Coordinates of C-alpha atoms and ligand atoms in Angstrom, one line a residue:
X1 CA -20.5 -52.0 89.8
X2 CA -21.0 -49.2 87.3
X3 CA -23.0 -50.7 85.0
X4 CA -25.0 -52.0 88.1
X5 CA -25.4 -48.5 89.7
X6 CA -26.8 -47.4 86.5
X7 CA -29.2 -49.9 85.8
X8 CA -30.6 -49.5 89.3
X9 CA -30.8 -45.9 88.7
X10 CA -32.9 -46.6 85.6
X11 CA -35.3 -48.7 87.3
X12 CA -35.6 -46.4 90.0
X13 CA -36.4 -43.6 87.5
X14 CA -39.2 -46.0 85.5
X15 CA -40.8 -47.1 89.5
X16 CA -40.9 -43.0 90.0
X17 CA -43.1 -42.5 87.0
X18 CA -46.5 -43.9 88.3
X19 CA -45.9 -41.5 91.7
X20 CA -45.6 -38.7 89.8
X21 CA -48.6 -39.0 87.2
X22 CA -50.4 -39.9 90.4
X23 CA -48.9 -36.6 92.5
X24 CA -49.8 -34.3 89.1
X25 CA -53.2 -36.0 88.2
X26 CA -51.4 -37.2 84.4
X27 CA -52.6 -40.5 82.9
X28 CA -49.9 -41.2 80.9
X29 CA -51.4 -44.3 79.8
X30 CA -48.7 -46.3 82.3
X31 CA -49.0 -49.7 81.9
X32 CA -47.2 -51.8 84.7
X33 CA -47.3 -55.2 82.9
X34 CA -42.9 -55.9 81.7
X35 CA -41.3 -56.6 78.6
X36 CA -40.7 -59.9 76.7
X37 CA -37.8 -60.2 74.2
X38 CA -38.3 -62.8 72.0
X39 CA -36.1 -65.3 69.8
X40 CA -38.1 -64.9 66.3
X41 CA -35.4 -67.0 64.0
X42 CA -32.5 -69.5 65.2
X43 CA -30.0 -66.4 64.8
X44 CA -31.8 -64.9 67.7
X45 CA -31.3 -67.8 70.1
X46 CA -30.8 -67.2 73.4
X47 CA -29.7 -63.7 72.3
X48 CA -30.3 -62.8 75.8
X49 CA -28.2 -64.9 77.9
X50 CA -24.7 -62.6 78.5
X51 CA -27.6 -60.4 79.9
X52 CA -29.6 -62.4 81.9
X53 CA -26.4 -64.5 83.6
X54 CA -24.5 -61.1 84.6
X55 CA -28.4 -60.2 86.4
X56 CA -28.3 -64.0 87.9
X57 CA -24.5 -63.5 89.5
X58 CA -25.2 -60.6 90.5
X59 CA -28.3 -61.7 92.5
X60 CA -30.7 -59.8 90.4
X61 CA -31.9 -62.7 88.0
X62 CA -35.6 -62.5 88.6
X63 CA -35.6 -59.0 87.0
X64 CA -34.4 -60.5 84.0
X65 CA -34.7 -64.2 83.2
X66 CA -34.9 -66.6 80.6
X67 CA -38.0 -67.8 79.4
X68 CA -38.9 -71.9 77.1
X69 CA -40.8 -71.7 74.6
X70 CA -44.0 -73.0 76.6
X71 CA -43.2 -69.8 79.2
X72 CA -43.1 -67.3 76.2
X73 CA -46.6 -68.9 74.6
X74 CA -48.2 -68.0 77.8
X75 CA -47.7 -64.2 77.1
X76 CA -48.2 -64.5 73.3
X77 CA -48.6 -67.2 70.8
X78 CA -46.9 -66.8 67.9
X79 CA -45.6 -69.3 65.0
X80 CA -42.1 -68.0 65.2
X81 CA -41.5 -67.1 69.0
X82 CA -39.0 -69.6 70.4
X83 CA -37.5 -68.6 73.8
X84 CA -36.7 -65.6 75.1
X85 CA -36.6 -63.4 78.5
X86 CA -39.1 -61.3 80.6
X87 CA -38.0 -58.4 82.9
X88 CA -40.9 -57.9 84.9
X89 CA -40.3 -54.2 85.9
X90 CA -40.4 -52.7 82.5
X91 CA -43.0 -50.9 81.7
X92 CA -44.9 -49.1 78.5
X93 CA -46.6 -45.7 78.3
X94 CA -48.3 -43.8 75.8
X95 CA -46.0 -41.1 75.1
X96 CA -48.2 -38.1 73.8
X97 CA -50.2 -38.5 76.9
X98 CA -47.0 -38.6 79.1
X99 CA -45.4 -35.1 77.0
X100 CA -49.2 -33.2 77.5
X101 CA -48.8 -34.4 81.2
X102 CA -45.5 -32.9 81.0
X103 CA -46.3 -29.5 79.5
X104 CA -49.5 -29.4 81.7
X105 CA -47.1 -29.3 84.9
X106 CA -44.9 -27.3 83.1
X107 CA -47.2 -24.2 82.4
X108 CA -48.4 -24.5 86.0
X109 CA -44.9 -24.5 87.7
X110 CA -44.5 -20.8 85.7
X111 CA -42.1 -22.3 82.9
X112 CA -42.3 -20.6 79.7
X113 CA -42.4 -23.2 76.3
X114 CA -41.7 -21.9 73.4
X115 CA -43.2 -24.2 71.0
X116 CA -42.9 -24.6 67.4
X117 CA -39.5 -22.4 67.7
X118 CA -36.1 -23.1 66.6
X119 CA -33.4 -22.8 68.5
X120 CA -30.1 -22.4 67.3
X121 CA -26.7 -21.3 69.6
X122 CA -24.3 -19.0 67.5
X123 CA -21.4 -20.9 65.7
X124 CA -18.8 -18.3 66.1
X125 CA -15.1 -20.7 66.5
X126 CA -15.3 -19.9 70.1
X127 CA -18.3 -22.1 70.4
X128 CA -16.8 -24.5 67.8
X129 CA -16.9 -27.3 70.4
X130 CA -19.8 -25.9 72.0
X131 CA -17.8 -24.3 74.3
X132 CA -19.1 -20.9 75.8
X133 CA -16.6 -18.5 77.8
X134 CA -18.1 -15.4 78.3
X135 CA -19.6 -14.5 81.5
X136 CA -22.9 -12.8 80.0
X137 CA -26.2 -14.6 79.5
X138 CA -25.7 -16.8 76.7
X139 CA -27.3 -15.6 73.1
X140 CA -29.9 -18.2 71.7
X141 CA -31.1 -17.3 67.8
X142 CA -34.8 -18.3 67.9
X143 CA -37.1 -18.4 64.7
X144 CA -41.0 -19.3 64.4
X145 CA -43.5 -17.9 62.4
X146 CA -43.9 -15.0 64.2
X147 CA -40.9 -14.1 63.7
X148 CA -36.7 -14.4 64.8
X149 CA -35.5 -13.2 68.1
X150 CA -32.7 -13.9 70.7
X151 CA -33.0 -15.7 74.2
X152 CA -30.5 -14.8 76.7
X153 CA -30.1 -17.9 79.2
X154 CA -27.6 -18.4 81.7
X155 CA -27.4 -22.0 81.0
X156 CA -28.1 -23.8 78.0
X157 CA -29.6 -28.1 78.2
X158 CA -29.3 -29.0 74.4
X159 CA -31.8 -32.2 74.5
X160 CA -32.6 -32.3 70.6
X161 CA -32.3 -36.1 70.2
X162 CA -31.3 -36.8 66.4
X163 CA -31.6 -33.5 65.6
X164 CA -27.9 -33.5 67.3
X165 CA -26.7 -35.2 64.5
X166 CA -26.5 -31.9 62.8
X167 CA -25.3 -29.5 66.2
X168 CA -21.3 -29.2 65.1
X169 CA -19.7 -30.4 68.4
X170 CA -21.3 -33.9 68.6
X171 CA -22.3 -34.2 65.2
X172 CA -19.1 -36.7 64.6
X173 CA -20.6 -39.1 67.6
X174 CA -24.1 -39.6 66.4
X175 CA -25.4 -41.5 63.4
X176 CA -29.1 -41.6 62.6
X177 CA -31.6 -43.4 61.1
X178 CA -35.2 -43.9 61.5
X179 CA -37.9 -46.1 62.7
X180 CA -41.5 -46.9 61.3
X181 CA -44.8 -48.0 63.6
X182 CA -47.5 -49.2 62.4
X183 CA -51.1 -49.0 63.8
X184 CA -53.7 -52.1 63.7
X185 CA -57.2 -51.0 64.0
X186 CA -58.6 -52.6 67.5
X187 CA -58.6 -55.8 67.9
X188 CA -59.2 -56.8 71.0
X189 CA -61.2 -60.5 70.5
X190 CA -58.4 -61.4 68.3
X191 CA -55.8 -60.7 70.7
X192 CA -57.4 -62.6 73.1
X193 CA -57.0 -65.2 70.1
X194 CA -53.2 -65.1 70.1
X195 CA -53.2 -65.0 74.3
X196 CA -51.6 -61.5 74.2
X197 CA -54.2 -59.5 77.0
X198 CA -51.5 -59.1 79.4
X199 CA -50.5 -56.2 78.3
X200 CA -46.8 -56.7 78.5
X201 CA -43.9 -55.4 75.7
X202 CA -42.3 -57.4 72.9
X203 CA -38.8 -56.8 71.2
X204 CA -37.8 -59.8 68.8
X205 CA -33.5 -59.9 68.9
X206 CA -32.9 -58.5 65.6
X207 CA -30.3 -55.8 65.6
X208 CA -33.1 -54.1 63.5
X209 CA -35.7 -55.4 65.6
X210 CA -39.3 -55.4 65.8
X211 CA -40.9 -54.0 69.1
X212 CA -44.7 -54.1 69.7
X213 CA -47.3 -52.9 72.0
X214 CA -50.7 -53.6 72.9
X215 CA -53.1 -50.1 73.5
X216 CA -55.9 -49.6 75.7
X217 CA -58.0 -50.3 72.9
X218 CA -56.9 -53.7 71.7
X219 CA -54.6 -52.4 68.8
X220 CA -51.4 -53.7 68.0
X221 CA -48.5 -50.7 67.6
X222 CA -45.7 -52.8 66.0
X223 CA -42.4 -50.8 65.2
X224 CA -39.5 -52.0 62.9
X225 CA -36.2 -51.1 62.9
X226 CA -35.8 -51.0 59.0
X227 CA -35.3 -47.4 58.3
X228 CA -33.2 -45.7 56.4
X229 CA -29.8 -43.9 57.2
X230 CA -29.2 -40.1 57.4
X231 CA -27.1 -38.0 56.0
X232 CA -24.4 -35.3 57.3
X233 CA -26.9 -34.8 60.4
X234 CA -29.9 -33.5 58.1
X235 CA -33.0 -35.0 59.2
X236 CA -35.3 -34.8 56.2
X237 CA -38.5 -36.7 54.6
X238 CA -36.8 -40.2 54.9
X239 CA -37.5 -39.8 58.4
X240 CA -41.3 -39.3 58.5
X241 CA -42.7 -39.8 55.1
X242 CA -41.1 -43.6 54.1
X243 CA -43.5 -46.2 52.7
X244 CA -41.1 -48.5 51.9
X245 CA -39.9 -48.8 55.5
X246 CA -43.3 -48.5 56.9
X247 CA -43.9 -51.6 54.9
X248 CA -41.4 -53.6 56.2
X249 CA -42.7 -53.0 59.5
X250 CA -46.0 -54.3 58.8
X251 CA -44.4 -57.1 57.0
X252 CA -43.1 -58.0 60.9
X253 CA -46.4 -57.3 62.4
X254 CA -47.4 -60.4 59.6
X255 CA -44.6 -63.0 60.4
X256 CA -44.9 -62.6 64.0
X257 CA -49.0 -63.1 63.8
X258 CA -49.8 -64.7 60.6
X259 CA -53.1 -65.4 62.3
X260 CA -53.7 -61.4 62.3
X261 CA -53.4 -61.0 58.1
X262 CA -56.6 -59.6 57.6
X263 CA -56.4 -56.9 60.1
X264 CA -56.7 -54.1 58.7
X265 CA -53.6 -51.4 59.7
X266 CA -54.8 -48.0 60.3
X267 CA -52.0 -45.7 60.8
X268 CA -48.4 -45.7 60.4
X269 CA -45.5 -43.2 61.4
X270 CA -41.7 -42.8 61.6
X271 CA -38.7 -41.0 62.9
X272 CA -35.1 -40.2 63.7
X273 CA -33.5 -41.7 65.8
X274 CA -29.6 -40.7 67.3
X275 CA -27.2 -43.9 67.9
X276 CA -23.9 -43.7 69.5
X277 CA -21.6 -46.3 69.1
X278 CA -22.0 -48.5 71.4
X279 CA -26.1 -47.7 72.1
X280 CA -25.6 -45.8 75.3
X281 CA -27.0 -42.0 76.3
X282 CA -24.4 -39.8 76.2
X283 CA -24.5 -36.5 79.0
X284 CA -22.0 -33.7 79.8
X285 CA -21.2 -30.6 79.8
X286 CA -19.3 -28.4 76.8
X287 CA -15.9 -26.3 77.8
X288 CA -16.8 -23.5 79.7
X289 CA -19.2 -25.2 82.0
X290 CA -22.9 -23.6 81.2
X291 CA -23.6 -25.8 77.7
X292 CA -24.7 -29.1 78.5
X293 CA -26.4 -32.0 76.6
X294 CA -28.1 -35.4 76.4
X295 CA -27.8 -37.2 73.5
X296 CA -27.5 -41.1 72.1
X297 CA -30.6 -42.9 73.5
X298 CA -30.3 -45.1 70.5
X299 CA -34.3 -45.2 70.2
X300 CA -35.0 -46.3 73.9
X301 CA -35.4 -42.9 75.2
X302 CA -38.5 -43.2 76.8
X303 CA -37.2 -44.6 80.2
X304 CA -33.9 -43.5 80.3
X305 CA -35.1 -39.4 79.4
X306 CA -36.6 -39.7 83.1
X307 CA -32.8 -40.4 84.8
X308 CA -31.4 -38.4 82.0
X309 CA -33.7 -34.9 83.2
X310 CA -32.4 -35.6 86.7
X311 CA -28.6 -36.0 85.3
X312 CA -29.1 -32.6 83.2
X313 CA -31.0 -30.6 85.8
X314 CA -27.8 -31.7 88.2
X315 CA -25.2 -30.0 85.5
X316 CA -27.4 -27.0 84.7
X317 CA -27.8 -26.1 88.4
X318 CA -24.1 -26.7 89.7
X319 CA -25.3 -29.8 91.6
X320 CA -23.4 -32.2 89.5
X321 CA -20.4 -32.9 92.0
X322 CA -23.1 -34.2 95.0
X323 CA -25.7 -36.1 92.4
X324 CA -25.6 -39.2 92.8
X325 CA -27.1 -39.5 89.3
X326 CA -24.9 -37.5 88.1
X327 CA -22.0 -39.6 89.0
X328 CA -22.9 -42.5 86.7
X329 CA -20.5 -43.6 83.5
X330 CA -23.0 -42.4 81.0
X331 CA -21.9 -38.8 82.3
X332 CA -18.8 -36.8 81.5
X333 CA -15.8 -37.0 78.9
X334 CA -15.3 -40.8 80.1
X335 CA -18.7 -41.4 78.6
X336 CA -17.6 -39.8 75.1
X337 CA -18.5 -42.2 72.5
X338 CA -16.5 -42.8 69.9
X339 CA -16.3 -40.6 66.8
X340 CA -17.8 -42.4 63.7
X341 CA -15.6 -41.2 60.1
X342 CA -16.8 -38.2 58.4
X343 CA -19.1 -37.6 56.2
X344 CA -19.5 -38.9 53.0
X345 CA -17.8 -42.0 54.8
X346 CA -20.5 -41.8 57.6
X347 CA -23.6 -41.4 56.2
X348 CA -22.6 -43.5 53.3
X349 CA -21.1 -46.3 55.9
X350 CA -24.3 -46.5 57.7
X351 CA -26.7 -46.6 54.9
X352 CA -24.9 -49.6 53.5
X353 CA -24.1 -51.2 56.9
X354 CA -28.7 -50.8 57.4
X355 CA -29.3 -52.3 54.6
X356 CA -27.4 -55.2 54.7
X357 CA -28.2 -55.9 58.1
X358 CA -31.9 -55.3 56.9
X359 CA -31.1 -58.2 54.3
X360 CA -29.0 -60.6 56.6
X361 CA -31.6 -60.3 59.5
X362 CA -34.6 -60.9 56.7
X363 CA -32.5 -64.1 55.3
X364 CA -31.8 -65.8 58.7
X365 CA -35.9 -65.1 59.4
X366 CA -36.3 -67.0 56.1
X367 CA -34.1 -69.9 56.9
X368 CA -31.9 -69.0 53.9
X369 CA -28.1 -68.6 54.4
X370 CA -27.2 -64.6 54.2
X371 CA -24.5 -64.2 50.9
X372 CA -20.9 -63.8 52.3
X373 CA -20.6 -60.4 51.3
X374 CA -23.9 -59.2 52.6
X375 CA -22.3 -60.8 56.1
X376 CA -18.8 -59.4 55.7
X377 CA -20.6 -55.9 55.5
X378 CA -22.2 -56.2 58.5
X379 CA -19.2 -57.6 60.3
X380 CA -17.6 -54.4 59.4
X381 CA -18.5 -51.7 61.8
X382 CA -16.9 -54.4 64.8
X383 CA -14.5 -54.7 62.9
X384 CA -13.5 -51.0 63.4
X385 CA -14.3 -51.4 67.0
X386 CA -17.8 -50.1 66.8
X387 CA -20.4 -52.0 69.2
X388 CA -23.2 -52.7 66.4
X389 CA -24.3 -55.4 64.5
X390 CA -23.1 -59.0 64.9
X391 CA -19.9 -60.1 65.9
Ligands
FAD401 C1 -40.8 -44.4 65.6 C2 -40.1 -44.4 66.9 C3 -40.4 -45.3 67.9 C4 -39.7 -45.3 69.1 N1 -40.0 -46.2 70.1 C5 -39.4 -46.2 71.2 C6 -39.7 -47.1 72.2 O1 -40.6 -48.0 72.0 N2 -39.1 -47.0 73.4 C7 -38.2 -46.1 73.7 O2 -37.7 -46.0 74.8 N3 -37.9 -45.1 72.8 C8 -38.5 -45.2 71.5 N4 -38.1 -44.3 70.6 C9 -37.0 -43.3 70.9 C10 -37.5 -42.2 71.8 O3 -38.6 -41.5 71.1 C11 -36.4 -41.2 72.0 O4 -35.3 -41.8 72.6 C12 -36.9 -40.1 73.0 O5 -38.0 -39.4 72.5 C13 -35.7 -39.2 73.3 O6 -36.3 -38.1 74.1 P1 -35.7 -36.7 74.0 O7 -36.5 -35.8 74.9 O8 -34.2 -36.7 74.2 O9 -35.9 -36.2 72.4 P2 -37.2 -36.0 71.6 O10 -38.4 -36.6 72.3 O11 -36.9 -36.5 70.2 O12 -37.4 -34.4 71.6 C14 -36.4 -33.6 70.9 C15 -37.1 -32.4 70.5 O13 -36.2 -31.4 70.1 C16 -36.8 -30.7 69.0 N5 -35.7 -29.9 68.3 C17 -34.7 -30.4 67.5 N6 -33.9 -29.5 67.1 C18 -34.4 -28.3 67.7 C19 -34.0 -27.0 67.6 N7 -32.9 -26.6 66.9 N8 -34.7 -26.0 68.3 C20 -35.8 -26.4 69.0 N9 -36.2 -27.7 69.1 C21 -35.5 -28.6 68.4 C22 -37.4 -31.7 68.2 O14 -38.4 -31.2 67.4 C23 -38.0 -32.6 69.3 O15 -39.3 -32.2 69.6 C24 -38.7 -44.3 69.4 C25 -38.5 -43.3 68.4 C26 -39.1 -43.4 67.2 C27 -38.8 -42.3 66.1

């Protein structure tokens, strides 16, 4: 019933999106249109079904259903798409668009952004676990080029993604890494070519999977999953400035439309993302009641940042106990993930667990047989009772 209650609260939060860029005159570039997950390799097979059965049972199997082969062709034709699923309600937007919307309606609601300022809350051992005691507005170091300063605020949301990974008091809970899109130039007859004009979403079923959009232009934006791993919560160069993974990407882009190897790729980009260890957002409040957070989208923030405002604007103004939001199992202690190992054990464990499920998941595309040690690597994090990778 949980996890039901929470998955109706993040489709409610996606529906109220349109609503609102209508109310504040945003285009967000909202396109209404689902999202297809795709089988791109046997090892992906039906990848899907745990999923879509628990939506059947519980009556709710037209938002998310299994899709043949021949259904899947009809949204986009591709070599290696086998089966997969479509959830009609998803939904893609163009981010930047949505975050100047956002500041837009900010600014003329009277909130003050600070932007291109660091924040940073004192590390005295009081705050050790981000706990804050004192009564007093609560001292926030701030640094830009203008200059350093101090914010007093009576409560304090600490919504800094990745850059968690390197905030002392969750720091153990998050491990990073980053993701790389890459930007065709447009396209659009040669989409038409392929069948993809209906604007929906694609995810193949790799753990480090591809996901790809179409834009309002006819380009492809195809992102892979085949980043590199941080390190003790720094997020540095790897993250943004990585041709090797920004290859791989467009290596994706080729297998799943071999059809498309001419087009030229225009742009490409990367970075951080914060995973938990079991993929789900993580929000609560620290000891002391006035530091909160929310943390661990595991790179599908987009949606779930909607529900997760709601959930953190409940904690910061004492409204937490009558929020139905903020009632969910993604809030509270009971939705502390679990503590990955220290560092040099964490970084180094997820930069060799990546890259072997980079090699595994490349192999199985290949039709060759992964080696047994790069598969017992990526058996281990289950092993220690972490939810990633395969089984
Ligand atoms: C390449 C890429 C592709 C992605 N694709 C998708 C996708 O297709 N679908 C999806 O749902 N999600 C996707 N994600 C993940 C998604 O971007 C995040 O989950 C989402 O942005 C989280 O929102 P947020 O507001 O919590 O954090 P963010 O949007 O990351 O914002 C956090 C902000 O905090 C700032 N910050 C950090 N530390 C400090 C500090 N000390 N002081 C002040 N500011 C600070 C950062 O500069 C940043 O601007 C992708 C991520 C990447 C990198």
């Amino acid at each position: 019933m949980d996890a039901l209650r929470t998955a109706r609260a993040l489709d409610a939060a996606i529906a109220s999106l349109g609503p609102w860029c209508a109310a504040h005159g945003v285009d967000a570039g909202l396109v209404e249109r689902g999202f297809l997950q795709v089988s791109a390799a046997p090892s992906q097979d039906d990848a899907w079904l745990e999923s879509t059965e628990a939506c059947a049972r519980v009556g709710e199997g037209e938002r998310w259903r299994a899709q043949s082969s021949a259904e899947v062709a009809t949204r986009a034709r591709s070599p290696v798409f086998r089966g997969g699923a479509f959830m009609p309600g998803a939904a893609t937007v163009q981010p930047a668009y949505l975050v100047r919307g956002l500041r837009r309606v900010a600014l003329e609601q009277g909130i003050v952004i600070h932007e291109r300022t660091t924040a940073t809350l004192p590390d005295d051992p009081a705050r050790r676990h981000g706990a804050y005691w004192g009564r007093g507005p609560i001292p926030i170091a701030t640094t830009s080029a203008e200059g350093s300063g101090v914010l007093a605020a009576g409560e304090v949301v600490v919504a800094t993604n990745a850059w968690a990974a390197g905030w002392r008091p969750v720091a153990g809970r998050l491990i990073t890494w980053s993701s790389y899109v890459v930007l065709t130039e447009p396209i659009p007859d040669r989409l038409a070519e392929i069948g993809w004009i209906g604007g929906e979403g694609i995810a193949d079923a790799r753990f480090t999977l591809h996901y790809a959009r179409t834009t309002a232009d006819g380009r492809i934006a195809l992102g892979g999953g085949g980043g590199k791993a941080g390190w003790g919560g720094r997020i540095g160069r790897a993250f943004t400035h990585d041709d090797r993974s920004a290859r791989r990407a467009a290596e994706g882009l080729r297998r799943w439309f071999p059809s498309l190897a001419d087009v030229r790729i225009e742009d490409a980009w990367g970075g951080p993302i914060d995973i938990t260890d079991d993929h789900r957002p993580w929000f609560g409040t620290r000891p002391g009641g006035r530091i909160h957070h929310g943390l661990g989208y595991s790179g599908n923030g987009v949606g779930p940042a909607i529900l997760g405002g709601r959930i953190l604007a409940a904690l910061a103004t004492g409204r937490a106990r009558d929020d139905e939001d903020a009632s969910l199992p993604i809030v509270g202690d009971r939705a502390t993930p679990r503590g990955f190992p220290p560092e040099p054990l964490r970084g180094l464990g997820a930069r060799i667990f990546r890259e072997a499920m980079v090699h595994r998941e490349q192999a199985e595309e290949a039709g060759r047989e992964p080696s047994r040690a790069i598969r017992a690597v990526t058996r281990v994090p289950r092993r220690l009772g972490f939810h990633l990778g395969p089984e």
